[in-house]
Short mmCIF file of C-alpha atoms and ligand atoms in Angstrom, two decimals:
data_model
loop_
_atom_site.label_atom_id
_atom_site.label_comp_id
_atom_site.label_asym_id
_atom_site.label_seq_id
_atom_site.Cartn_x
_atom_site.Cartn_y
_atom_site.Cartn_z
CA MET A 241 -37.93 -26.58 5.93
CA SER A 242 -37.25 -25.15 9.48
CA VAL A 243 -34.13 -27.72 9.64
CA LEU A 244 -32.81 -25.77 6.70
CA LEU A 245 -33.69 -22.29 7.82
CA GLN A 246 -32.05 -23.07 11.22
CA TYR A 247 -28.86 -24.34 9.19
CA LEU A 248 -29.10 -21.10 7.16
CA VAL A 249 -29.32 -18.80 10.57
CA THR A 250 -26.36 -20.85 11.75
CA GLY A 251 -24.61 -20.68 8.26
CA VAL A 252 -24.75 -16.91 7.97
CA SER A 253 -23.46 -15.92 11.43
CA ARG A 254 -20.46 -18.34 10.83
CA GLY A 255 -20.29 -16.55 7.65
CA PHE A 256 -20.02 -13.16 9.29
CA LEU A 257 -17.20 -14.59 11.48
CA PHE A 258 -15.45 -15.31 8.44
CA ALA A 259 -16.10 -12.45 6.64
CA LEU A 260 -14.96 -10.41 9.59
CA LEU A 261 -11.66 -12.91 9.59
CA ALA A 262 -11.17 -12.31 5.96
CA THR A 263 -11.24 -8.63 5.97
CA GLY A 264 -8.35 -9.09 8.62
CA PHE A 265 -6.39 -10.62 6.02
CA VAL A 266 -7.55 -8.22 3.49
CA ILE A 267 -7.00 -4.84 5.05
CA ILE A 268 -3.29 -6.39 6.38
CA TYR A 269 -2.27 -7.58 3.07
CA ARG A 270 -4.09 -4.44 1.17
CA VAL A 271 -1.19 -2.46 2.95
CA THR A 272 2.01 -4.82 3.66
CA LYS A 273 1.33 -7.46 1.46
CA VAL A 274 1.72 -9.76 4.01
CA VAL A 275 -0.59 -12.76 4.18
CA ASN A 276 -1.19 -12.89 8.08
CA PHE A 277 -1.79 -16.64 9.21
CA ALA A 278 -2.17 -15.57 12.79
CA GLN A 279 -5.57 -14.16 12.01
CA GLY A 280 -7.25 -17.09 13.71
CA ALA A 281 -5.29 -16.26 16.72
CA PHE A 282 -7.36 -12.93 17.81
CA VAL A 283 -10.43 -14.24 17.74
CA VAL A 284 -9.15 -17.01 20.01
CA LEU A 285 -7.48 -14.89 22.33
CA GLY A 286 -10.04 -12.25 22.06
CA GLY A 287 -13.01 -14.70 23.05
CA PHE A 288 -10.60 -16.18 25.87
CA ILE A 289 -9.77 -12.92 27.02
CA ALA A 290 -13.38 -11.27 27.79
CA TYR A 291 -14.06 -14.80 28.82
CA SER A 292 -11.47 -14.32 31.89
CA LEU A 293 -12.73 -10.35 32.42
CA LEU A 294 -16.29 -11.78 32.71
CA GLY A 295 -15.10 -14.47 35.15
CA ALA A 296 -13.40 -11.69 37.03
CA GLY A 297 -16.71 -9.79 37.39
CA VAL A 298 -16.52 -7.11 34.77
CA PRO A 299 -19.26 -6.36 33.33
CA GLN A 300 -20.20 -7.77 30.10
CA GLY A 301 -20.05 -5.11 27.18
CA LEU A 302 -16.92 -3.65 29.05
CA SER A 303 -15.17 -7.10 29.05
CA GLU A 304 -16.21 -7.59 25.39
CA VAL A 305 -14.62 -3.78 24.32
CA LEU A 306 -11.51 -4.47 26.53
CA ALA A 307 -11.14 -7.79 24.32
CA VAL A 308 -11.28 -6.38 21.19
CA LEU A 309 -9.09 -3.59 22.39
CA ALA A 310 -6.85 -6.22 23.61
CA SER A 311 -6.75 -7.97 20.51
CA ALA A 312 -5.63 -4.91 18.58
CA ALA A 313 -2.86 -4.55 21.09
CA ILE A 314 -1.84 -7.96 20.17
CA GLY A 315 -2.28 -7.21 16.44
CA LEU A 316 0.12 -4.22 16.72
CA LEU A 317 2.63 -6.36 18.34
CA PHE A 318 2.28 -9.08 15.73
CA GLY A 319 2.85 -6.40 13.28
CA ALA A 320 5.80 -4.80 14.84
CA VAL A 321 7.40 -8.30 14.84
CA THR A 322 6.62 -9.21 11.24
CA ILE A 323 6.98 -5.69 9.56
CA LEU A 324 9.62 -3.22 11.38
CA GLY A 325 12.43 -5.71 10.35
CA LYS A 326 13.59 -6.09 6.99
CA MET A 327 12.19 -9.26 6.41
CA SER A 328 10.79 -10.50 2.80
CA THR A 329 7.46 -11.25 2.32
CA ILE A 330 7.68 -14.88 2.15
CA ALA A 331 10.07 -14.43 5.73
CA SER A 332 7.09 -12.50 7.46
CA LEU A 333 4.21 -15.50 6.28
CA ILE A 334 6.36 -18.02 7.92
CA THR A 335 7.07 -15.57 11.17
CA THR A 336 3.06 -15.42 11.11
CA ILE A 337 2.63 -18.81 11.05
CA GLY A 338 4.99 -19.36 13.93
CA LEU A 339 3.35 -16.39 16.04
CA ALA A 340 -0.18 -18.73 15.50
CA LEU A 341 1.32 -21.41 17.07
CA LEU A 342 2.86 -19.03 19.82
CA CYS A 343 -0.45 -18.20 20.57
CA GLU A 344 -1.87 -21.55 20.51
CA ALA A 345 0.62 -22.66 23.22
CA VAL A 346 0.13 -19.77 25.18
CA ALA A 347 -3.67 -19.95 25.48
CA MET A 348 -3.39 -24.04 26.53
CA LEU A 349 -1.02 -22.87 28.97
CA VAL A 350 -3.54 -20.31 30.45
CA TRP A 351 -6.98 -21.43 29.45
CA GLY A 352 -6.28 -25.04 29.03
CA THR A 353 -7.72 -27.37 26.21
CA THR A 354 -11.50 -27.60 27.15
CA PRO A 355 -13.94 -26.03 25.21
CA LEU A 356 -14.71 -22.28 26.73
CA THR A 357 -17.94 -20.42 26.31
CA TYR A 358 -20.17 -17.69 27.97
CA SER A 359 -23.30 -16.68 27.65
CA GLY A 360 -24.33 -14.00 25.49
CA LEU A 361 -26.88 -11.28 24.83
CA SER A 362 -29.44 -12.43 27.09
CA GLY A 363 -33.61 -12.38 26.01
CA HIS A 364 -36.02 -14.38 24.90
CA ASP A 365 -35.38 -16.38 21.74
CA LEU A 366 -36.75 -14.75 18.60
CA ARG A 367 -39.23 -16.77 16.50
CA PHE A 368 -38.94 -16.55 13.06
CA GLY A 369 -40.29 -18.56 10.37
CA GLY A 370 -40.59 -21.77 12.71
CA ILE A 371 -37.42 -21.64 14.23
CA PHE A 372 -36.44 -20.03 17.54
CA VAL A 373 -33.14 -17.80 17.03
CA GLN A 374 -31.13 -16.69 19.77
CA PRO A 375 -30.38 -12.44 20.20
CA GLN A 376 -26.92 -13.21 19.94
CA TYR A 377 -27.22 -14.58 16.26
CA LEU A 378 -28.80 -10.79 15.39
CA LEU A 379 -26.06 -9.18 17.56
CA LEU A 380 -23.45 -11.08 15.77
CA ILE A 381 -25.08 -9.97 12.46
CA GLY A 382 -25.51 -6.90 13.28
CA VAL A 383 -22.28 -5.61 14.67
CA SER A 384 -20.31 -7.37 11.78
CA LEU A 385 -22.61 -5.60 9.14
CA VAL A 386 -21.62 -1.83 10.86
CA VAL A 387 -17.69 -2.82 11.29
CA LEU A 388 -17.30 -4.08 7.94
CA ALA A 389 -19.15 -1.37 6.36
CA ALA A 390 -17.06 0.81 7.97
CA LEU A 391 -13.80 -0.87 6.89
CA TRP A 392 -15.12 -0.89 3.56
CA LEU A 393 -15.89 2.89 3.42
CA LEU A 394 -12.63 3.28 5.02
CA LEU A 395 -10.34 1.17 2.61
CA ASP A 396 -12.12 2.29 -0.70
CA HIS A 397 -13.89 5.79 -0.10
CA THR A 398 -11.21 7.72 2.32
CA TYR A 399 -7.84 9.48 1.94
CA VAL A 400 -6.26 7.44 4.54
CA GLY A 401 -7.59 4.36 3.02
CA LYS A 402 -6.17 5.13 -0.39
CA ALA A 403 -3.02 6.01 1.32
CA MET A 404 -2.83 2.41 3.04
CA THR A 405 -3.55 1.07 -0.13
CA ALA A 406 -0.70 3.18 -1.74
CA CYS A 407 1.82 1.42 0.83
CA ALA A 408 1.58 -1.77 -0.40
CA SER A 409 1.11 -0.87 -4.08
CA ASN A 410 4.22 0.75 -3.97
CA PRO A 411 5.87 1.85 -0.88
CA TYR A 412 8.90 3.59 -2.34
CA ALA A 413 6.67 5.93 -3.99
CA ALA A 414 4.51 5.87 -0.58
CA ARG A 415 7.56 6.99 1.11
CA LEU A 416 8.63 9.82 -1.46
CA THR A 417 4.78 11.48 -1.00
CA GLY A 418 5.78 11.28 2.53
CA ILE A 419 3.31 8.59 3.82
CA ASN A 420 4.70 6.74 7.02
CA VAL A 421 4.31 3.27 5.51
CA LYS A 422 5.42 1.16 8.53
CA ALA A 423 2.72 3.20 10.64
CA MET A 424 0.13 2.41 8.31
CA GLY A 425 1.09 -1.37 8.13
CA LEU A 426 1.32 -1.24 11.85
CA LEU A 427 -2.44 0.18 12.07
CA SER A 428 -3.58 -2.56 9.39
CA PHE A 429 -2.01 -5.18 11.72
CA ALA A 430 -3.94 -3.42 15.01
CA ILE A 431 -7.16 -3.19 12.41
CA GLY A 432 -6.84 -7.22 11.68
CA GLY A 433 -6.38 -7.82 15.34
CA ALA A 434 -9.73 -5.76 16.12
CA LEU A 435 -11.68 -7.65 13.37
CA GLY A 436 -10.49 -10.46 15.17
CA GLY A 437 -10.97 -9.59 18.86
CA VAL A 438 -15.04 -8.47 17.52
CA GLY A 439 -15.26 -11.88 15.90
CA GLY A 440 -14.30 -13.64 18.48
CA VAL A 441 -16.42 -11.76 21.30
CA LEU A 442 -19.40 -12.11 19.18
CA ILE A 443 -19.17 -15.96 18.55
CA MET A 444 -18.10 -17.43 21.79
CA PRO A 445 -21.53 -17.64 22.87
CA LEU A 446 -22.40 -19.29 20.31
CA PHE A 447 -19.62 -21.76 19.60
CA PRO A 448 -17.32 -22.77 21.88
CA ILE A 449 -14.02 -22.09 21.15
CA THR A 450 -10.45 -24.09 21.95
CA TYR A 451 -6.94 -22.88 22.03
CA ASP A 452 -6.57 -24.67 18.75
CA SER A 453 -9.72 -23.46 17.17
CA ASP A 454 -7.52 -20.59 15.18
CA VAL A 455 -5.80 -23.10 12.47
CA ASN A 456 -9.54 -23.71 11.28
CA LEU A 457 -10.40 -20.36 11.82
CA ALA A 458 -7.28 -19.01 9.49
CA ILE A 459 -8.22 -21.50 6.77
CA LEU A 460 -11.80 -20.62 6.66
CA GLY A 461 -11.01 -16.61 6.71
CA PHE A 462 -8.59 -17.26 4.26
CA ALA A 463 -10.66 -19.10 2.11
CA ALA A 464 -13.30 -16.42 2.43
CA ALA A 465 -10.88 -13.18 1.23
CA ILE A 466 -9.40 -15.18 -1.65
CA VAL A 467 -13.02 -14.67 -3.14
CA GLY A 468 -12.08 -11.00 -3.20
CA SER A 469 -8.37 -11.85 -4.46
CA LEU A 470 -7.39 -10.69 -0.65
CA THR A 471 -7.79 -7.09 -1.55
CA SER A 472 -11.46 -6.87 -1.56
CA PRO A 473 -13.86 -6.33 1.70
CA THR A 474 -17.09 -6.80 -0.22
CA LEU A 475 -16.09 -9.87 -1.92
CA ALA A 476 -14.60 -10.95 1.26
CA LEU A 477 -17.87 -10.86 2.86
CA ALA A 478 -19.56 -12.56 0.39
CA GLY A 479 -16.77 -14.94 0.58
CA GLY A 480 -17.90 -15.76 4.50
CA LEU A 481 -21.15 -15.97 3.83
CA ILE A 482 -20.29 -18.77 1.00
CA PHE A 483 -18.42 -20.44 3.02
CA GLY A 484 -20.16 -20.32 6.65
CA ILE A 485 -23.47 -21.61 4.52
CA ALA A 486 -21.67 -24.45 2.73
CA GLU A 487 -19.75 -25.55 6.02
CA GLU A 488 -23.33 -25.75 7.95
CA LEU A 489 -25.00 -27.40 5.08
CA VAL A 490 -22.62 -29.88 4.78
CA ALA A 491 -22.27 -30.64 8.47
CA GLY A 492 -26.27 -30.55 8.63
CA TYR A 493 -27.05 -33.00 5.93
CA TRP A 494 -23.77 -34.92 5.56
CA SER A 495 -21.31 -35.12 8.56
CA GLN A 496 -19.30 -32.58 10.84
CA ALA A 497 -16.39 -34.51 10.09
CA ASN A 498 -16.29 -33.34 6.26
CA GLU A 499 -17.27 -29.81 6.71
CA THR A 500 -13.72 -28.17 6.48
CA ALA A 501 -12.79 -30.94 3.77
CA VAL A 502 -15.67 -29.52 1.46
CA ALA A 503 -14.46 -26.23 2.36
CA LEU A 504 -10.79 -26.55 1.35
CA ALA A 505 -12.01 -28.18 -1.75
CA LEU A 506 -14.29 -25.20 -2.64
CA MET A 507 -11.34 -23.14 -1.83
CA ILE A 508 -9.02 -24.89 -4.26
CA LEU A 509 -11.68 -24.79 -6.88
CA LEU A 510 -11.94 -20.75 -6.11
CA LEU A 511 -7.85 -20.68 -6.58
CA LEU A 512 -8.15 -22.33 -10.03
CA TRP A 513 -10.84 -20.45 -11.14
CA GLN A 514 -9.20 -16.94 -10.25
CA SER A 515 -5.80 -18.34 -11.68
CA HIS A 516 -7.39 -19.15 -14.93
CA ARG A 517 -9.33 -16.19 -15.18
CA ARG A 518 -6.37 -14.11 -14.82
CA GLN A 519 -4.58 -15.88 -17.48
CA GLN A 520 -7.70 -15.09 -19.73
CA VAL A 521 -7.11 -11.15 -18.75
CA ALA A 522 -3.43 -11.68 -19.30
CA LYS A 523 -4.01 -13.21 -22.35
CA LEU A 524 -6.46 -10.13 -23.47
CA VAL A 525 -3.68 -7.24 -22.68
CA MET B 33 14.57 30.18 -18.46
CA THR B 34 15.77 32.41 -15.59
CA SER B 35 19.02 31.78 -15.21
CA THR B 36 20.11 33.45 -11.72
CA GLY B 37 22.92 31.21 -11.20
CA ALA B 38 24.18 30.72 -7.58
CA ALA B 39 24.33 34.42 -7.29
CA THR B 40 21.14 34.50 -5.10
CA ALA B 41 20.91 32.64 -2.22
CA PRO B 42 20.17 29.21 -3.62
CA ILE B 43 17.18 27.22 -2.68
CA LEU B 44 18.81 23.97 -2.55
CA SER B 45 22.70 23.68 -1.53
CA VAL B 46 24.23 20.37 -1.14
CA ASP B 47 27.63 20.15 0.11
CA GLY B 48 30.62 17.71 0.18
CA LEU B 49 27.96 14.77 0.30
CA LEU B 50 29.18 11.29 0.84
CA VAL B 51 26.64 8.24 0.75
CA ARG B 52 27.41 4.55 0.46
CA TYR B 53 25.53 1.25 -0.45
CA GLY B 54 27.18 -0.89 2.50
CA ALA B 55 31.28 -0.65 1.98
CA ALA B 56 30.71 0.87 -1.39
CA ILE B 57 30.90 4.58 -1.81
CA ALA B 58 27.99 5.45 -4.15
CA LEU B 59 28.50 9.35 -4.05
CA GLU B 60 31.81 11.07 -2.61
CA ASP B 61 32.02 14.75 -2.04
CA VAL B 62 29.11 15.83 -4.08
CA SER B 63 28.35 19.44 -3.87
CA LEU B 64 25.74 21.57 -6.03
CA GLU B 65 23.41 24.04 -5.80
CA VAL B 66 20.44 25.20 -7.63
CA GLY B 67 19.17 28.76 -7.38
CA ARG B 68 15.50 30.09 -7.15
CA GLY B 69 13.82 29.66 -10.09
CA GLU B 70 16.72 27.91 -11.75
CA MET B 71 16.87 24.51 -13.88
CA VAL B 72 19.66 22.67 -13.52
CA ALA B 73 20.66 19.65 -14.95
CA LEU B 74 22.66 16.43 -13.82
CA ILE B 75 23.83 14.14 -16.54
CA GLY B 76 26.01 11.20 -16.16
CA ALA B 77 26.66 7.29 -17.48
CA ASN B 78 24.59 4.60 -16.09
CA GLY B 79 25.60 3.99 -12.44
CA ALA B 80 26.87 7.33 -11.94
CA GLY B 81 25.16 8.04 -8.80
CA LYS B 82 22.34 10.16 -10.24
CA THR B 83 19.47 8.19 -8.64
CA THR B 84 21.47 7.73 -5.52
CA LEU B 85 21.55 11.58 -5.13
CA LEU B 86 17.88 12.29 -5.57
CA ASN B 87 16.86 9.27 -3.07
CA THR B 88 19.35 11.07 -0.50
CA LEU B 89 17.49 14.52 -1.19
CA SER B 90 14.50 13.01 -0.42
CA GLY B 91 15.33 11.04 2.61
CA ILE B 92 15.48 7.64 1.51
CA LEU B 93 19.13 7.32 1.97
CA ALA B 94 21.07 8.84 4.45
CA PRO B 95 24.30 10.73 3.51
CA SER B 96 27.51 8.97 5.75
CA ALA B 97 28.75 12.69 5.56
CA GLY B 98 27.87 16.05 4.45
CA THR B 99 25.26 18.47 4.49
CA ILE B 100 21.65 18.91 2.47
CA ARG B 101 20.33 22.54 2.70
CA CYS B 102 16.94 22.79 1.38
CA ALA B 103 14.96 26.31 1.82
CA GLY B 104 11.88 25.25 0.82
CA ARG B 105 9.71 21.97 -0.12
CA LEU B 106 11.38 19.48 -2.15
CA ALA B 107 9.61 17.06 -4.27
CA HIS B 108 10.91 14.00 -6.35
CA VAL B 109 9.55 12.23 -9.45
CA PRO B 110 11.28 9.33 -9.44
CA GLU B 111 13.21 7.33 -12.06
CA GLY B 112 10.73 4.41 -13.79
CA ARG B 113 7.74 7.01 -12.69
CA GLU B 114 6.71 4.35 -9.79
CA LEU B 115 2.75 5.06 -9.48
CA PHE B 116 0.39 3.57 -7.62
CA PHE B 117 -0.89 1.52 -10.38
CA ASP B 118 -3.66 0.04 -8.08
CA LEU B 119 -5.00 3.27 -7.60
CA CYS B 120 -6.74 5.55 -10.37
CA VAL B 121 -4.99 8.97 -12.02
CA ASP B 122 -6.84 11.09 -9.51
CA ASP B 123 -6.32 9.40 -6.41
CA ASN B 124 -2.34 9.01 -7.59
CA LEU B 125 -2.99 12.82 -7.69
CA ARG B 126 -4.37 13.21 -4.46
CA LEU B 127 -1.89 11.19 -2.49
CA GLY B 128 0.98 13.62 -3.93
CA ALA B 129 -0.39 16.21 -1.42
CA TRP B 130 -0.44 13.68 1.34
CA LYS B 131 1.86 16.34 3.36
CA ALA B 132 0.25 19.51 1.66
CA PRO B 133 -2.48 21.55 2.44
CA SER B 134 -4.67 21.34 -0.84
CA ARG B 135 -5.63 17.95 -2.29
CA ASP B 136 -7.47 19.33 -5.29
CA PRO B 137 -5.86 18.42 -8.40
CA ALA B 138 -7.51 20.77 -10.48
CA ARG B 139 -4.45 22.97 -11.27
CA ILE B 140 -2.37 19.57 -12.59
CA TYR B 141 -5.78 19.16 -15.00
CA GLU B 142 -5.32 22.13 -15.97
CA LEU B 143 -1.22 21.83 -16.59
CA PHE B 144 -2.19 18.40 -18.32
CA PRO B 145 -5.83 18.31 -19.92
CA LYS B 146 -4.92 15.03 -21.34
CA LEU B 147 -5.10 13.57 -17.61
CA ARG B 148 -8.57 14.81 -16.85
CA ASP B 149 -10.15 12.19 -19.67
CA LEU B 150 -8.18 9.48 -17.95
CA SER B 151 -9.02 10.83 -14.22
CA ARG B 152 -10.87 7.40 -13.22
CA ARG B 153 -8.29 5.25 -15.08
CA LYS B 154 -5.89 2.65 -13.41
CA ALA B 155 -2.49 4.41 -13.24
CA GLY B 156 -1.41 0.58 -14.26
CA PHE B 157 -3.11 0.87 -17.62
CA LEU B 158 -1.60 4.30 -19.11
CA SER B 159 1.00 4.76 -21.61
CA GLY B 160 4.35 5.61 -20.95
CA GLY B 161 4.21 9.67 -21.28
CA GLU B 162 0.75 9.62 -19.70
CA GLN B 163 2.25 7.90 -16.75
CA GLN B 164 5.15 10.62 -16.68
CA MET B 165 2.81 13.33 -16.64
CA VAL B 166 0.94 11.62 -13.77
CA ALA B 167 4.23 11.17 -12.01
CA ILE B 168 4.88 14.73 -12.55
CA GLY B 169 1.77 15.77 -11.21
CA ARG B 170 1.68 13.33 -8.33
CA ALA B 171 5.00 15.37 -7.42
CA LEU B 172 3.58 18.67 -8.03
CA MET B 173 0.47 17.90 -5.99
CA ALA B 174 3.18 18.21 -3.04
CA GLY B 175 3.42 22.11 -3.65
CA PRO B 176 7.15 22.20 -4.02
CA ASP B 177 9.82 25.04 -4.53
CA VAL B 178 12.28 22.32 -6.02
CA LEU B 179 11.26 19.59 -8.22
CA ALA B 180 13.75 17.04 -8.71
CA ILE B 181 13.14 14.90 -12.08
CA ASP B 182 15.13 11.22 -12.31
CA GLU B 183 15.27 10.13 -16.15
CA LEU B 184 12.49 12.47 -17.91
CA SER B 185 12.64 10.91 -21.08
CA GLN B 186 13.34 7.49 -20.15
CA GLY B 187 11.24 5.23 -22.43
CA LEU B 188 9.27 8.15 -24.01
CA ALA B 189 9.09 9.15 -27.73
CA PRO B 190 11.02 12.31 -28.31
CA ILE B 191 7.82 14.31 -29.05
CA VAL B 192 6.78 13.31 -26.04
CA VAL B 193 9.71 14.06 -24.29
CA GLN B 194 9.66 17.57 -26.15
CA GLU B 195 6.19 17.96 -24.94
CA ILE B 196 6.58 17.47 -21.29
CA GLY B 197 9.75 19.42 -21.60
CA ARG B 198 7.85 22.48 -22.74
CA TYR B 199 5.27 22.21 -19.71
CA LEU B 200 8.34 22.22 -17.42
CA VAL B 201 9.77 25.43 -19.05
CA ARG B 202 6.37 26.92 -18.58
CA LEU B 203 6.13 26.16 -14.94
CA ASN B 204 9.47 27.04 -14.22
CA ALA B 205 8.32 30.51 -16.01
CA GLU B 206 5.11 31.41 -14.41
CA THR B 207 5.81 29.70 -11.23
CA GLY B 208 9.50 29.97 -10.36
CA LEU B 209 9.52 26.27 -9.90
CA SER B 210 12.68 25.41 -9.47
CA VAL B 211 13.55 21.75 -11.00
CA LEU B 212 16.80 19.61 -11.10
CA LEU B 213 16.82 17.39 -13.96
CA VAL B 214 18.42 14.06 -14.19
CA GLU B 215 18.79 13.06 -17.74
CA GLN B 216 20.41 10.38 -19.85
CA ASN B 217 19.66 12.51 -22.72
CA ALA B 218 22.28 15.31 -22.50
CA ARG B 219 21.56 17.11 -25.47
CA LEU B 220 17.94 17.51 -24.32
CA ALA B 221 19.01 18.55 -20.60
CA LEU B 222 21.52 21.17 -21.85
CA GLU B 223 18.74 22.53 -23.90
CA LEU B 224 16.03 22.73 -21.30
CA CYS B 225 18.51 24.02 -18.19
CA ALA B 226 20.70 26.84 -18.60
CA ARG B 227 23.17 25.25 -16.15
CA ALA B 228 24.67 21.76 -15.69
CA TYR B 229 26.68 19.16 -13.56
CA VAL B 230 28.36 15.92 -14.99
CA LEU B 231 28.26 13.25 -12.43
CA GLU B 232 31.04 10.67 -13.03
CA THR B 233 31.35 7.64 -10.94
CA GLY B 234 30.21 9.30 -7.99
CA ARG B 235 31.66 12.75 -8.22
CA ILE B 236 31.29 15.74 -9.86
CA ALA B 237 33.42 15.96 -12.96
CA THR B 238 32.53 19.09 -14.24
CA HIS B 239 29.53 21.61 -14.26
CA GLY B 240 28.73 25.16 -15.39
CA PRO B 241 26.63 26.88 -17.93
CA SER B 242 25.21 24.60 -20.25
CA ALA B 243 26.55 26.70 -23.29
CA LEU B 244 29.86 26.14 -22.49
CA LEU B 245 29.59 22.66 -21.39
CA ARG B 246 28.04 21.80 -24.72
CA ASN B 247 31.12 22.84 -25.94
CA GLU B 248 33.69 21.15 -23.82
CA PRO B 249 35.59 18.22 -25.67
CA ALA B 250 34.90 15.47 -22.59
CA VAL B 251 31.13 16.25 -22.52
CA ARG B 252 30.77 16.17 -26.21
CA SER B 253 32.59 13.22 -26.73
CA ALA B 254 30.92 11.14 -23.65
CA TYR B 255 27.30 12.65 -23.64
CA LEU B 256 26.48 14.03 -27.09
CA GLY B 257 28.20 11.50 -29.10
CA GLY B 258 30.89 13.47 -30.34
CA HIS B 259 28.85 16.28 -32.09
CA VAL B 260 27.28 19.24 -31.93
CA THR B 261 23.95 20.77 -33.07
CA THR B 262 22.93 24.33 -31.33
N1 ATP C 708 20.34 -0.61 -3.31
C1 ATP C 708 21.86 -0.93 -3.94
N2 ATP C 708 22.61 -1.36 -3.16
C2 ATP C 708 24.10 -1.50 -3.65
N3 ATP C 708 24.47 -0.45 -4.62
C3 ATP C 708 23.60 0.11 -5.43
C4 ATP C 708 22.05 0.48 -5.11
N4 ATP C 708 21.62 0.95 -6.08
C5 ATP C 708 22.68 1.45 -6.65
N5 ATP C 708 23.71 0.84 -6.24
C6 ATP C 708 25.36 0.96 -6.74
O1 ATP C 708 25.50 2.31 -6.97
C7 ATP C 708 26.07 3.14 -8.13
C8 ATP C 708 25.14 4.34 -8.24
O2 ATP C 708 23.52 3.67 -8.75
P1 ATP C 708 22.75 4.83 -9.48
O3 ATP C 708 21.13 4.28 -9.46
O4 ATP C 708 22.54 6.14 -8.45
O5 ATP C 708 22.87 5.00 -10.49
P2 ATP C 708 22.58 6.45 -12.07
O6 ATP C 708 23.49 7.09 -11.92
O7 ATP C 708 20.90 6.62 -11.58
O8 ATP C 708 22.64 5.07 -13.14
P3 ATP C 708 21.16 4.99 -14.38
O9 ATP C 708 21.55 6.03 -15.24
O10 ATP C 708 21.69 3.70 -15.04
O11 ATP C 708 19.61 5.32 -13.44
C9 ATP C 708 25.98 2.06 -8.91
O12 ATP C 708 27.27 1.15 -9.08
C10 ATP C 708 24.83 0.59 -8.29
O13 ATP C 708 25.04 -0.27 -8.94
MG1 MG C 709 19.07 6.31 -12.19
#
């Protein structure tokens, strides 16, 4: 029982990380129609930058905030590369994969190939139904919840959020109403970068990260975003939790080697189910 | 319909406009004027350059030569309506006011009472006529002095076109809104507007009061199907 509980706590916290990634996919897709496969790189770079700042003696909280800001800046830069030209959507998608590879190369050169970690929130482990939980787990869950709620409010319940959605819905009409479509796209990339950075700085004390962790993270974040058809931040959170918990249970009760394979199989099932449902709707209308 | 013509200072004046797509010339030496409170029609065959002209007026395309002077705010109802299909009617209308001070769509619901009941519906699930009302409403939300409408009647039943046409005339009479109306249906355009321009392969072929154009043989045969009903 307490073993299961332990897996669930771990799974939920991984789930929030995936939800942060998924929401990054969602906001960028909703504004630019680009699927940003460099989303995992924001987590890795955010975490590594915080690690280096800590090593240089910068206080923990400040290091983490600066790392998130740096991730936002990297997101902005990626956005500039991807959407400022006249690239087709498919070309932008390939570009984001290229950027992710570039990040891996840079991360390997600067930080090497060994997994990195640093200690998170200090304090006694909390006793919780027969298991011990590090305070960092609660920090991760709490901060993620606040950030995700803020994003949901922004996207679905504010005027600016509506304008951001309008950019992808009909870029031409958005321009006619005076919305700066490119600026909105850049903003979405910066927010996507910050979301990854938040995930990186919060997860690194719990799960060490290597320069090439981004691929797995991007895949799981994408899978979680697919649950909400790449557009719903609330369903993306649900998706994140599903994949986080499923991954931990598979790793715990079966084998760690299978966790990604199972997650991918789940994602394919979801995609099939969604295209089936879309066909049903198409038949109705 | 107040026809001040070009006698008073125009709200919109275009002079010697040249617009290219790459090497191809889409508009050449296009000059036109819309007076304050005037409704002006722009008619022309497919590919004449009407949409190109409106896109240039609203800054989507940059002219290679010529000047555009607008003494107020111009809003553009695009060809094919171009609504935000993923957003509801109310959000579509509110977004029209992105650059305007008031985001309250109440006045649009007063103008198009039908839209009030549909305000929560996704714009993608509206009929063509309803979509055209939203498109006009969205443009009006910008608080324009000139409304440029591209293909008002496209894909709409004649009765719906009549209805929307009446709305426009009412708006024009009540608020002094100037209108530049692009239409395939020349009969309708000449009926609604006191003055018209005829665009042919990127050039203004002729212009003048609708009553005169309606009887010009060239206009009659090309745009009015050869016979006139007044
Ligand atoms: N993006 C573009 N690139 C190149 N050529 C274009 C482009 N858009 C329009 N054209 C060309 O410019 C000319 C004018 O097109 P435009 O759309 O302005 O015509 P229109 O008068 O609005 O026609 P319609 O009544 O069919 O809407 C046409 O020859 C068209 O093929
Ligand atoms: Mg056209």
